Amino acid sequence: MIITANSELPNIFPQNLESTNPKADGLLPTLGAELVYTQDRTGRYLSFYWQKTDILGFSPESIVNECHGEEVFIPVDQAAYLERVHRILTSLVPERCQCWFKCDRNLFELELAICPMIPPLGTNATTVLVTGRLLQVKVNTQEVNVAINSSEQIDINSRSQKHQKLVNKITRNIRRTLDLDVIWQQTVDSLGKALQLERCIICPYQPSSSKVRVIAEYHQPERPSMLGLEIDVNTEPAFAQALTTLEPVIMEVPGYNLCPQQKILVVATCYQDQANALIAINLPDECYPLTDGELELATEVADQLGTAIAHATLYKELEAARQKAEEASRLKSEFLANVSHEIRTPLNGMIGFLKLILEGMADDVEERNQFLDEAHQLSLHLLNIINDILDIAKIEAGKMELVCAPVKLDELFADVENFMCPQAAVKNLSFRMQLPPTSDDIIVQGNYQRLLQVMLNLTGNAIKFTHEGGITVSADIVVHKGKFPEQQFPGMVRVRVADTGIGVSLDQQDKLFQLFSQVDGSRTRQYGGTGLGLAISQKLVETMGGEVHFYSLGEGLGSTVTFTVPLYQQPVMLSSTDNESDCI
């Protein structure tokens, strides 16, 4: 129903507030509304008509002729009602609303259209014409208290609407981004500013950890910051209960760690029934107690935020995987370029020496044999490169099978010394090998050829990247029982290869064991090699039940590589001085 103010109304309803013409009351039913009345700006009835007054037990006269200040039919929230009347009289704009009125023990919900009565030119409006209809009746106090509790209930409804708008705002904001940091900070800021909170925090949660860390926070300036603080879930009962039930938890504990002497609301955000974060806010007095609807809103915003966190986390993981794939592709391209150079160099050398022999360029048999020897050495180098490539291909395909058997460590060290000692002598480097003193042989469980390959690779790298000083290869016994895969061993032998070479910077060391990755591509050209040696050595040692580790204090400070291999039987240790063999 829309009522438009017009200039004819003053002729029907006089503006004299002191008295009302009884004939004017008779004109009210002619307006065609179920309920019609007029009021001044103080809320005093000037005239009143309602079709249901006889049924409901009061007369229009009792309402208009209120005596001794007794109020017969008044709004439940009279302050809000009069504020609306004053606004209408000032703006001269009609409004439509729903309002509860009370009479005796009964309550009436009315749908009203309030229209200002236009005054004569030059004067202010002082009267409103109200038309309306009855929506529902509450006929006893108990039911009324449940349905609506005066202005307090209206305040709660208004507060709930405000909270619903806040939830909608937060939902819109978190859907606009996949940046986790932005999502967390926008959420706490929106909650904190809209509800005027003293503090609001968010903590990401991982089921594998009993601790959470404050990742985003809103707080008043006088409050200390909790950003970055680690919280033990087991010591915060509200946190633990929220994670267990996945329901909003309100708790008040004296001396509470998060909000002393205040009520705290904790909600677990979740995705597919798995918690992924915790929101904790202190509840202002005006927001307590929370209604069932507001608790449902808290659950809704937690669900929305949990979904957003899951999607943002997935996006972050996919982005990291994409970058890792791009980096792997780049490294493979760089690796192929290096390998093609490594293959081409010995191949060109072999072709060159053989061509010299075929064209009769050798002056004598000795020079011819020298050319053949050079071609043979180049072919062995090429074979080693191809073997490295085939080994890594087998390892990646999971087809590397090793037959492990007892291996005497002194025989292995002797072969390494025979191979590597001449190479160290060429560069004027010291080369020492040390075995722990025992009364019997040190026997390890492994594949002899692969162990030899690992040691030759590690000592070869040490010699290649060392220009002065020397290399030391040593071993010691670590006594502790181990099982690999089904056989039990009395301990491990740790082999250590230390050099005084160029070393590796701390931030580059994690690249050493990555496939197709080299610490510095420029070194490949300078020192040669495919960059697969350490990766292959690590895979081979792990296949035999050991581990490989690299240590370096930085560039120019040398490096140490260690690997372990299972001990076949525990030897008898001696207290004599270490046996060592030196080759300079």
Coordinates of C-alpha atoms in Angstrom, one line a residue:
M1 CA 0.0 0.0 0.0
I2 CA 1.4 3.4 -1.0
I3 CA 0.0 6.6 0.4
T4 CA 0.9 9.9 -1.1
A5 CA 0.6 13.1 0.9
N6 CA -1.5 15.8 -0.8
S7 CA -2.9 19.2 0.0
E8 CA -6.4 18.0 0.6
L9 CA -5.6 16.2 3.9
P10 CA -5.5 19.3 6.0
N11 CA -9.1 20.0 5.1
I12 CA -10.2 16.6 6.5
F13 CA -7.8 16.4 9.5
P14 CA -7.3 19.8 11.2
Q15 CA -3.8 20.7 12.4
N16 CA -5.1 21.9 15.8
L17 CA -3.4 19.4 18.1
E18 CA -5.4 20.5 21.1
S19 CA -8.7 19.2 19.8
T20 CA -10.0 16.8 17.1
N21 CA -13.3 17.1 15.4
P22 CA -15.4 14.0 16.1
K23 CA -16.8 14.2 12.6
A24 CA -13.3 13.7 11.3
D25 CA -13.1 10.3 13.0
G26 CA -16.1 9.2 10.9
L27 CA -14.1 9.9 7.7
L28 CA -11.3 7.4 8.6
P29 CA -13.2 4.2 7.5
T30 CA -13.8 5.8 4.1
L31 CA -10.1 5.6 3.4
G32 CA -10.5 1.8 2.8
A33 CA -7.7 0.6 5.1
E34 CA -8.0 -1.9 7.9
L35 CA -6.2 0.4 10.3
V36 CA -6.1 4.2 10.1
Y37 CA -4.9 6.7 12.7
T38 CA -3.3 10.1 13.0
Q39 CA -0.6 11.1 15.5
D40 CA 1.4 14.2 16.4
R41 CA 5.2 14.2 16.7
T42 CA 5.0 13.1 20.3
G43 CA 3.1 10.0 19.4
R44 CA -0.2 11.2 20.8
Y45 CA -3.2 9.8 18.9
L46 CA -5.4 12.4 17.4
S47 CA -7.8 10.0 15.8
F48 CA -8.0 6.2 15.5
Y49 CA -10.0 3.6 13.5
W50 CA -9.5 -0.2 13.4
Q51 CA -11.8 -2.8 12.1
K52 CA -10.8 -5.3 14.7
T53 CA -11.0 -3.1 17.9
D54 CA -14.3 -4.8 19.1
I55 CA -12.8 -8.3 18.7
L56 CA -9.5 -7.3 20.4
G57 CA -11.2 -5.8 23.4
F58 CA -10.5 -2.1 23.3
S59 CA -12.3 1.0 21.8
P60 CA -10.9 3.8 19.7
E61 CA -12.0 6.3 22.4
S62 CA -9.9 4.5 25.0
I63 CA -6.9 5.1 22.8
V64 CA -7.5 8.7 21.7
N65 CA -8.7 9.8 25.2
E66 CA -5.8 8.5 27.2
C67 CA -6.1 9.9 30.7
H68 CA -3.7 10.2 33.5
G69 CA -0.8 9.3 31.2
E70 CA -2.0 5.7 30.8
E71 CA -0.8 4.3 27.5
V72 CA -3.3 1.9 25.9
F73 CA -1.8 1.0 22.5
I74 CA 1.8 1.9 22.0
P75 CA 4.8 0.7 20.0
V76 CA 7.1 -1.8 21.7
D77 CA 10.2 0.1 20.6
Q78 CA 8.7 3.6 21.1
A79 CA 12.0 5.4 20.7
A80 CA 12.7 3.9 17.3
Y81 CA 9.1 4.5 16.2
L82 CA 9.1 8.2 17.2
E83 CA 12.5 8.6 15.6
R84 CA 10.9 7.4 12.3
V85 CA 7.9 9.7 12.8
H86 CA 10.2 12.7 13.3
R87 CA 12.3 11.7 10.2
I88 CA 9.1 11.6 8.1
L89 CA 7.8 14.9 9.4
T90 CA 11.2 16.5 8.6
S91 CA 11.7 15.0 5.1
L92 CA 8.0 14.9 4.2
V93 CA 8.7 11.5 2.6
P94 CA 6.4 8.6 3.4
E95 CA 7.8 5.3 4.7
R96 CA 6.7 1.7 5.0
C97 CA 7.6 -0.5 7.9
Q98 CA 6.7 -3.4 10.2
C99 CA 6.3 -2.6 13.8
W100 CA 5.2 -4.4 17.0
F101 CA 2.5 -2.7 19.2
K102 CA 1.4 -3.8 22.7
C103 CA -1.9 -3.5 24.5
D104 CA -2.3 -5.0 27.9
R105 CA -0.8 -8.5 27.7
N106 CA -1.2 -8.7 23.9
L107 CA 1.2 -7.9 21.2
F108 CA 0.3 -7.0 17.6
E109 CA 2.6 -7.1 14.6
L110 CA 1.5 -4.4 12.1
E111 CA 2.4 -3.5 8.6
L112 CA 2.3 0.3 8.4
A113 CA 2.5 3.1 5.8
I114 CA 3.3 6.4 7.5
C115 CA 2.6 9.6 5.6
P116 CA 3.2 13.2 6.6
M117 CA 0.1 15.5 6.5
I118 CA 1.2 18.5 4.4
P119 CA 0.9 21.7 6.4
P120 CA 0.0 25.1 5.1
L121 CA 2.7 27.0 3.3
G122 CA 5.3 28.4 5.6
T123 CA 4.6 26.0 8.6
N124 CA 6.2 22.8 9.7
A125 CA 4.4 19.4 9.5
T126 CA 3.3 18.2 12.9
T127 CA 0.9 15.3 12.1
V128 CA 1.2 11.9 10.4
L129 CA -1.5 9.7 8.8
V130 CA -0.8 6.0 9.4
T131 CA -2.6 3.2 7.5
G132 CA -1.9 -0.5 8.0
R133 CA -3.0 -4.1 8.6
L134 CA -2.6 -6.7 11.2
L135 CA 0.1 -9.5 10.6
Q136 CA 0.0 -11.5 13.8
V137 CA -1.0 -11.4 17.4
K138 CA 0.8 -12.8 20.5
V139 CA -1.7 -13.2 23.3
N140 CA 0.4 -14.1 26.4
T141 CA 3.5 -12.7 28.0
Q142 CA 5.6 -15.9 27.9
E143 CA 5.1 -16.3 24.1
V144 CA 5.8 -12.6 23.6
N145 CA 9.1 -12.9 25.5
V146 CA 10.1 -15.7 23.2
A147 CA 8.9 -14.0 20.0
I148 CA 10.1 -10.5 20.8
N149 CA 11.6 -9.0 23.9
S150 CA 11.0 -5.4 23.5
S151 CA 13.8 -3.2 22.1
E152 CA 16.5 -5.8 23.2
Q153 CA 15.2 -8.3 20.7
I154 CA 15.0 -5.7 18.0
D155 CA 18.7 -4.8 18.7
I156 CA 19.6 -8.5 18.4
N157 CA 17.8 -8.7 15.0
S158 CA 19.6 -5.5 13.8
R159 CA 22.9 -6.9 15.0
S160 CA 22.3 -10.2 13.2
Q161 CA 21.6 -8.3 10.0
K162 CA 24.8 -6.4 10.4
H163 CA 26.7 -9.7 11.0
Q164 CA 25.1 -11.2 7.8
K165 CA 26.3 -8.2 5.8
L166 CA 29.8 -8.7 7.3
V167 CA 29.8 -12.4 6.3
N168 CA 28.8 -11.5 2.8
K169 CA 31.5 -8.8 2.6
I170 CA 34.2 -11.3 3.8
T171 CA 33.0 -13.9 1.4
R172 CA 33.2 -11.5 -1.6
N173 CA 36.7 -10.3 -0.6
I174 CA 38.2 -13.8 -0.2
R175 CA 36.8 -15.0 -3.5
R176 CA 38.7 -12.2 -5.3
T177 CA 42.2 -13.5 -4.6
L178 CA 44.2 -16.7 -4.3
D179 CA 46.9 -15.1 -2.2
L180 CA 46.8 -16.7 1.3
D181 CA 48.4 -13.8 3.0
V182 CA 45.8 -11.4 1.6
I183 CA 43.0 -13.7 2.5
W184 CA 44.1 -14.0 6.1
Q185 CA 44.7 -10.3 6.6
Q186 CA 41.5 -9.2 4.9
T187 CA 39.5 -11.5 7.1
V188 CA 40.9 -10.3 10.4
D189 CA 40.7 -6.7 9.3
S190 CA 37.1 -7.0 8.2
L191 CA 36.1 -8.7 11.5
G192 CA 38.1 -6.4 13.7
K193 CA 37.0 -3.1 12.2
A194 CA 33.3 -4.0 11.7
L195 CA 32.8 -5.4 15.2
Q196 CA 35.3 -3.0 16.9
L197 CA 37.2 -5.9 18.4
E198 CA 40.2 -5.6 20.7
R199 CA 41.8 -8.5 18.9
C200 CA 41.2 -11.0 16.1
I201 CA 43.8 -13.6 15.1
I202 CA 44.1 -16.4 12.5
C203 CA 46.4 -19.4 12.9
P204 CA 47.0 -22.0 10.1
Y205 CA 46.6 -25.6 11.3
Q206 CA 48.3 -28.8 10.3
P207 CA 47.1 -32.0 11.8
S208 CA 50.7 -33.3 12.1
S209 CA 51.6 -30.5 14.6
S210 CA 50.1 -29.7 18.0
K211 CA 51.2 -26.0 17.7
V212 CA 49.8 -23.2 15.6
R213 CA 51.4 -19.9 14.8
V214 CA 49.5 -16.5 14.5
I215 CA 49.8 -15.6 10.8
A216 CA 47.5 -12.6 10.7
E217 CA 46.2 -10.3 13.4
Y218 CA 44.0 -7.3 14.0
H219 CA 44.3 -5.5 17.4
Q220 CA 43.7 -2.2 19.0
P221 CA 46.9 0.0 19.3
E222 CA 47.0 -0.3 23.1
R223 CA 47.1 -4.1 22.9
P224 CA 50.5 -5.9 22.4
S225 CA 50.9 -7.8 19.1
M226 CA 50.7 -11.6 19.0
L227 CA 51.8 -11.9 15.3
G228 CA 54.2 -14.8 14.9
L229 CA 53.4 -16.2 18.4
E230 CA 53.3 -20.0 18.6
I231 CA 50.3 -21.4 20.5
D232 CA 50.2 -24.9 21.9
V233 CA 46.7 -26.2 21.1
N234 CA 46.8 -28.6 24.1
T235 CA 47.1 -25.7 26.5
E236 CA 44.2 -23.7 25.0
P237 CA 40.9 -25.6 25.7
A238 CA 38.9 -23.5 23.3
F239 CA 41.3 -24.3 20.5
A240 CA 41.3 -28.0 21.2
Q241 CA 37.5 -28.1 21.4
A242 CA 37.0 -26.2 18.2
L243 CA 39.4 -28.6 16.3
T244 CA 37.6 -31.6 17.8
T245 CA 34.0 -30.6 17.2
L246 CA 34.5 -28.2 14.2
E247 CA 31.8 -26.1 15.9
P248 CA 32.1 -22.5 17.2
V249 CA 33.3 -22.5 20.8
I250 CA 32.7 -19.6 23.3
M251 CA 34.7 -19.8 26.5
E252 CA 35.5 -17.5 29.4
V253 CA 38.4 -18.5 31.6
P254 CA 40.0 -16.2 34.2
G255 CA 43.5 -15.3 33.2
Y256 CA 43.0 -16.7 29.8
N257 CA 46.2 -16.5 27.8
L258 CA 44.6 -15.0 24.7
C259 CA 42.1 -12.5 26.2
P260 CA 42.3 -12.3 30.0
Q261 CA 38.9 -11.7 31.7
Q262 CA 37.0 -11.7 28.4
K263 CA 34.9 -14.1 26.5
I264 CA 36.6 -15.6 23.4
L265 CA 35.0 -17.1 20.3
V266 CA 37.1 -19.8 18.5
V267 CA 36.0 -21.2 15.1
A268 CA 37.9 -23.9 13.1
T269 CA 37.9 -23.3 9.4
C270 CA 37.6 -26.6 7.5
Y271 CA 37.5 -28.1 4.0
Q272 CA 36.0 -31.5 3.5
D273 CA 35.7 -31.9 7.3
Q274 CA 39.4 -31.3 7.8
A275 CA 40.4 -28.3 9.9
N276 CA 43.0 -26.0 8.2
A277 CA 43.0 -22.9 10.4
L278 CA 41.6 -21.3 13.6
I279 CA 40.0 -18.0 14.0
A280 CA 39.9 -16.5 17.5
I281 CA 38.2 -13.2 18.5
N282 CA 37.4 -11.6 21.8
L283 CA 33.6 -10.9 22.1
P284 CA 32.6 -7.3 23.1
D285 CA 29.8 -7.1 25.6
E286 CA 27.4 -5.7 23.0
C287 CA 27.9 -8.9 20.9
Y288 CA 27.1 -11.3 23.8
P289 CA 25.2 -13.6 24.1
L290 CA 25.4 -14.8 20.5
T291 CA 22.1 -16.1 19.0
D292 CA 21.8 -19.4 17.2
G293 CA 21.7 -17.5 13.9
E294 CA 24.9 -15.7 14.7
L295 CA 26.6 -19.0 15.5
E296 CA 25.4 -20.3 12.2
L297 CA 26.9 -17.3 10.5
A298 CA 30.2 -17.9 12.3
T299 CA 30.1 -21.5 11.0
E300 CA 29.3 -20.2 7.5
V301 CA 32.2 -17.7 7.4
A302 CA 34.5 -20.4 8.7
D303 CA 33.4 -22.8 6.0
Q304 CA 33.8 -20.1 3.3
L305 CA 37.3 -19.2 4.6
G306 CA 38.3 -22.9 4.9
T307 CA 37.4 -23.5 1.3
A308 CA 39.3 -20.3 0.2
I309 CA 42.3 -21.4 2.2
A310 CA 42.2 -24.9 0.6
H311 CA 41.9 -23.4 -2.9
A312 CA 44.7 -20.9 -2.3
T313 CA 46.9 -23.6 -0.9
L314 CA 46.3 -25.8 -3.9
Y315 CA 47.0 -22.9 -6.2
K316 CA 50.2 -22.2 -4.4
E317 CA 51.3 -25.8 -4.6
L318 CA 50.4 -25.9 -8.3
E319 CA 52.4 -22.7 -8.9
A320 CA 55.4 -24.1 -7.1
A321 CA 55.1 -27.3 -9.1
R322 CA 54.9 -25.3 -12.3
Q323 CA 58.0 -23.3 -11.4
K324 CA 59.8 -26.5 -10.4
A325 CA 58.9 -28.1 -13.8
E326 CA 60.1 -25.1 -15.7
E327 CA 63.3 -25.1 -13.7
A328 CA 63.7 -28.8 -14.3
S329 CA 63.2 -28.2 -18.0
R330 CA 65.8 -25.5 -18.0
L331 CA 68.2 -27.7 -16.1
K332 CA 67.7 -30.5 -18.5
S333 CA 68.4 -28.2 -21.5
E334 CA 71.5 -27.0 -19.8
F335 CA 72.5 -30.6 -19.0
L336 CA 72.0 -31.7 -22.6
A337 CA 74.2 -28.8 -23.8
N338 CA 76.9 -29.8 -21.3
V339 CA 76.6 -33.5 -22.1
S340 CA 76.7 -32.9 -25.8
H341 CA 79.9 -30.9 -25.3
E342 CA 81.4 -33.7 -23.1
I343 CA 80.6 -36.3 -25.7
R344 CA 81.7 -34.3 -28.7
T345 CA 85.1 -33.4 -27.2
P346 CA 86.5 -37.0 -26.7
L347 CA 84.8 -38.2 -29.9
N348 CA 86.4 -35.4 -32.0
G349 CA 89.7 -36.3 -30.4
M350 CA 89.4 -40.0 -31.3
I351 CA 88.5 -39.1 -34.9
G352 CA 91.4 -36.7 -35.1
F353 CA 94.1 -39.2 -33.8
L354 CA 92.7 -42.1 -36.0
K355 CA 92.7 -39.8 -39.0
L356 CA 96.3 -38.9 -38.5
I357 CA 97.2 -42.6 -38.4
L358 CA 95.1 -43.5 -41.5
E359 CA 96.7 -40.6 -43.5
G360 CA 100.2 -41.7 -42.5
M361 CA 101.0 -38.6 -40.5
A362 CA 102.8 -40.5 -37.8
D363 CA 106.6 -40.2 -38.3
D364 CA 107.4 -43.5 -36.7
V365 CA 105.9 -46.5 -34.9
E366 CA 106.4 -44.9 -31.5
E367 CA 104.4 -41.8 -32.6
R368 CA 101.7 -44.0 -34.1
N369 CA 101.4 -45.9 -30.9
Q370 CA 101.1 -42.6 -29.0
F371 CA 98.2 -41.6 -31.2
L372 CA 96.5 -44.9 -30.6
D373 CA 97.0 -44.6 -26.9
E374 CA 95.5 -41.1 -26.9
A375 CA 92.5 -42.4 -28.9
H376 CA 92.1 -45.3 -26.4
Q377 CA 92.1 -42.9 -23.4
L378 CA 89.5 -40.7 -25.1
S379 CA 87.4 -43.7 -25.8
L380 CA 87.5 -44.7 -22.1
H381 CA 86.5 -41.2 -21.1
L382 CA 83.6 -41.3 -23.6
L383 CA 82.6 -44.7 -22.2
N384 CA 82.5 -43.3 -18.7
I385 CA 80.2 -40.5 -19.8
I386 CA 77.8 -42.9 -21.5
N387 CA 77.8 -45.2 -18.5
D388 CA 76.9 -42.2 -16.3
I389 CA 74.0 -41.4 -18.5
L390 CA 72.8 -45.0 -18.7
D391 CA 73.1 -45.4 -14.9
I392 CA 71.0 -42.4 -14.2
A393 CA 68.4 -43.5 -16.7
K394 CA 68.3 -46.9 -15.0
I395 CA 68.0 -45.3 -11.6
E396 CA 65.2 -43.0 -12.7
A397 CA 63.3 -45.9 -14.3
G398 CA 63.7 -48.0 -11.1
K399 CA 65.6 -50.7 -12.9
M400 CA 68.9 -50.4 -11.1
E401 CA 69.4 -53.8 -9.4
L402 CA 72.5 -54.4 -7.2
V403 CA 73.7 -57.8 -6.0
C404 CA 75.3 -57.1 -2.6
A405 CA 77.9 -59.4 -1.0
P406 CA 80.7 -59.1 1.6
V407 CA 83.4 -56.6 0.4
K408 CA 86.8 -56.2 2.1
L409 CA 87.3 -52.5 2.8
D410 CA 91.1 -52.6 2.5
E411 CA 91.0 -54.2 -1.0
L412 CA 88.5 -51.4 -2.0
F413 CA 90.8 -48.7 -0.6
A414 CA 93.9 -50.3 -2.4
D415 CA 92.2 -50.2 -5.8
V416 CA 91.1 -46.6 -5.3
E417 CA 94.7 -45.7 -4.3
N418 CA 96.1 -47.3 -7.4
F419 CA 93.7 -45.4 -9.6
M420 CA 93.8 -42.0 -8.0
C421 CA 97.3 -41.6 -6.6
P422 CA 98.9 -41.0 -10.0
Q423 CA 96.3 -38.3 -10.8
A424 CA 97.0 -36.5 -7.6
A425 CA 100.7 -36.7 -8.2
V426 CA 100.3 -35.0 -11.6
K427 CA 98.8 -32.0 -9.8
N428 CA 101.4 -32.1 -7.0
L429 CA 98.7 -32.9 -4.4
S430 CA 99.1 -35.0 -1.3
F431 CA 96.9 -38.1 -1.3
R432 CA 96.3 -40.1 1.9
M433 CA 94.2 -43.0 2.8
Q434 CA 93.4 -44.0 6.4
L435 CA 91.7 -47.1 7.8
P436 CA 90.8 -47.6 11.4
P437 CA 93.2 -50.0 13.3
T438 CA 91.7 -53.5 13.6
S439 CA 93.0 -57.0 14.3
D440 CA 91.0 -58.4 11.4
D441 CA 89.5 -57.3 8.1
I442 CA 86.8 -54.7 7.9
I443 CA 84.1 -56.3 5.8
V444 CA 81.1 -54.3 4.5
Q445 CA 77.9 -55.5 2.7
G446 CA 77.6 -54.0 -0.8
N447 CA 78.3 -54.3 -4.5
Y448 CA 82.1 -54.0 -5.1
Q449 CA 81.9 -52.4 -8.5
R450 CA 79.4 -49.8 -7.5
L451 CA 81.3 -49.0 -4.3
L452 CA 84.4 -48.6 -6.4
Q453 CA 82.5 -46.4 -8.8
V454 CA 81.3 -44.2 -5.9
M455 CA 84.7 -43.8 -4.4
L456 CA 86.4 -43.1 -7.7
N457 CA 83.8 -40.5 -8.4
L458 CA 84.2 -38.7 -5.0
T459 CA 88.0 -38.8 -5.1
G460 CA 88.0 -37.8 -8.7
N461 CA 85.9 -34.7 -7.9
A462 CA 88.2 -33.9 -5.0
I463 CA 91.3 -34.0 -7.2
K464 CA 89.6 -32.1 -10.0
F465 CA 88.5 -29.2 -7.9
T466 CA 91.7 -29.0 -5.7
H467 CA 94.6 -26.9 -6.9
E468 CA 96.9 -27.0 -3.9
G469 CA 97.0 -29.0 -0.6
G470 CA 95.7 -32.5 -0.8
I471 CA 93.0 -35.1 -0.4
T472 CA 92.4 -37.4 2.5
V473 CA 90.3 -40.6 2.3
S474 CA 89.4 -42.1 5.7
A475 CA 87.0 -44.6 7.3
D476 CA 85.6 -45.1 10.7
I477 CA 83.2 -47.6 12.3
V478 CA 79.8 -46.5 13.7
V479 CA 78.5 -49.3 15.9
H480 CA 74.7 -49.4 16.0
K481 CA 72.4 -52.2 14.9
G482 CA 70.6 -51.6 11.6
K483 CA 68.3 -53.6 9.3
F484 CA 68.4 -53.4 5.5
P485 CA 66.2 -54.6 3.9
E486 CA 65.6 -57.7 5.9
Q487 CA 69.1 -58.5 7.1
Q488 CA 70.4 -57.2 10.4
F489 CA 73.8 -55.5 10.5
P490 CA 76.0 -54.7 13.6
G491 CA 76.8 -51.2 12.4
M492 CA 77.9 -48.9 9.6
V493 CA 81.2 -47.9 8.0
R494 CA 81.5 -44.2 7.3
V495 CA 83.9 -43.3 4.5
R496 CA 85.1 -39.7 4.4
V497 CA 86.7 -37.9 1.4
A498 CA 88.1 -34.5 2.4
D499 CA 89.9 -31.9 0.2
T500 CA 91.4 -28.5 0.4
G501 CA 89.8 -27.4 -2.9
I502 CA 87.5 -24.6 -4.0
G503 CA 84.6 -25.5 -1.8
V504 CA 80.9 -24.7 -2.3
S505 CA 78.9 -21.7 -1.0
L506 CA 76.3 -22.5 1.6
D507 CA 73.4 -21.4 -0.5
Q508 CA 74.4 -23.6 -3.4
Q509 CA 75.0 -26.9 -1.6
D510 CA 71.4 -28.1 -1.9
K511 CA 71.9 -28.3 -5.7
L512 CA 74.7 -30.8 -5.5
F513 CA 72.6 -33.9 -5.4
Q514 CA 69.8 -32.7 -7.8
L515 CA 69.6 -34.4 -11.2
F516 CA 70.6 -32.2 -14.1
S517 CA 71.7 -29.5 -11.7
Q518 CA 75.1 -28.0 -11.3
V519 CA 76.3 -25.4 -8.8
D520 CA 77.8 -23.2 -11.4
G521 CA 77.4 -23.9 -15.1
S522 CA 80.6 -21.9 -15.9
R523 CA 82.6 -24.5 -13.9
T524 CA 81.4 -27.2 -16.2
R525 CA 83.2 -25.7 -19.1
Q526 CA 86.3 -25.1 -16.9
Y527 CA 86.5 -28.5 -15.2
G528 CA 84.4 -30.7 -17.5
G529 CA 81.9 -33.4 -16.5
T530 CA 78.2 -34.0 -16.8
G531 CA 77.2 -33.0 -13.2
L532 CA 75.7 -36.5 -12.6
G533 CA 78.4 -38.0 -10.5
L534 CA 77.1 -37.0 -7.0
A535 CA 73.5 -37.8 -7.9
I536 CA 74.5 -41.2 -9.2
S537 CA 76.7 -41.8 -6.1
Q538 CA 73.9 -40.9 -3.8
K539 CA 71.4 -43.2 -5.5
L540 CA 73.9 -46.1 -5.5
V541 CA 74.7 -45.7 -1.8
E542 CA 71.1 -45.4 -0.8
T543 CA 70.3 -48.6 -2.8
M544 CA 73.0 -50.3 -0.7
G545 CA 71.4 -49.0 2.5
G546 CA 73.7 -46.0 3.2
E547 CA 73.5 -42.2 3.1
V548 CA 75.6 -39.5 1.4
H549 CA 76.3 -36.1 3.0
F550 CA 78.2 -33.0 1.8
Y551 CA 79.9 -30.4 4.0
S552 CA 81.6 -27.2 3.1
L553 CA 82.1 -24.0 5.0
G554 CA 82.1 -21.9 1.9
E555 CA 84.0 -21.1 -1.3
G556 CA 87.7 -21.5 -1.0
L557 CA 87.4 -23.5 2.2
G558 CA 87.5 -27.0 0.9
S559 CA 84.8 -29.7 1.2
T560 CA 84.1 -33.1 2.7
V561 CA 81.8 -35.8 1.3
T562 CA 80.8 -38.8 3.5
F563 CA 78.9 -41.9 2.7
T564 CA 77.9 -44.9 4.8
V565 CA 77.6 -48.6 4.0
P566 CA 76.4 -51.5 6.2
L567 CA 79.0 -53.4 8.2
Y568 CA 78.9 -57.1 7.4
Q569 CA 80.6 -58.1 10.6
Q570 CA 82.0 -56.1 13.5
P571 CA 85.8 -56.2 13.6
V572 CA 88.0 -56.2 16.7
M573 CA 89.3 -52.7 17.2
L574 CA 92.9 -52.0 18.3
S575 CA 94.2 -49.1 20.4
S576 CA 97.4 -48.7 18.3
T577 CA 98.0 -45.7 16.0
D578 CA 96.1 -45.4 12.8
N579 CA 97.4 -47.2 9.8
E580 CA 97.7 -45.0 6.9
S581 CA 99.3 -45.1 3.4
D582 CA 100.6 -41.9 1.9
C583 CA 101.1 -41.2 -1.7
I584 CA 102.5 -37.8 -2.6

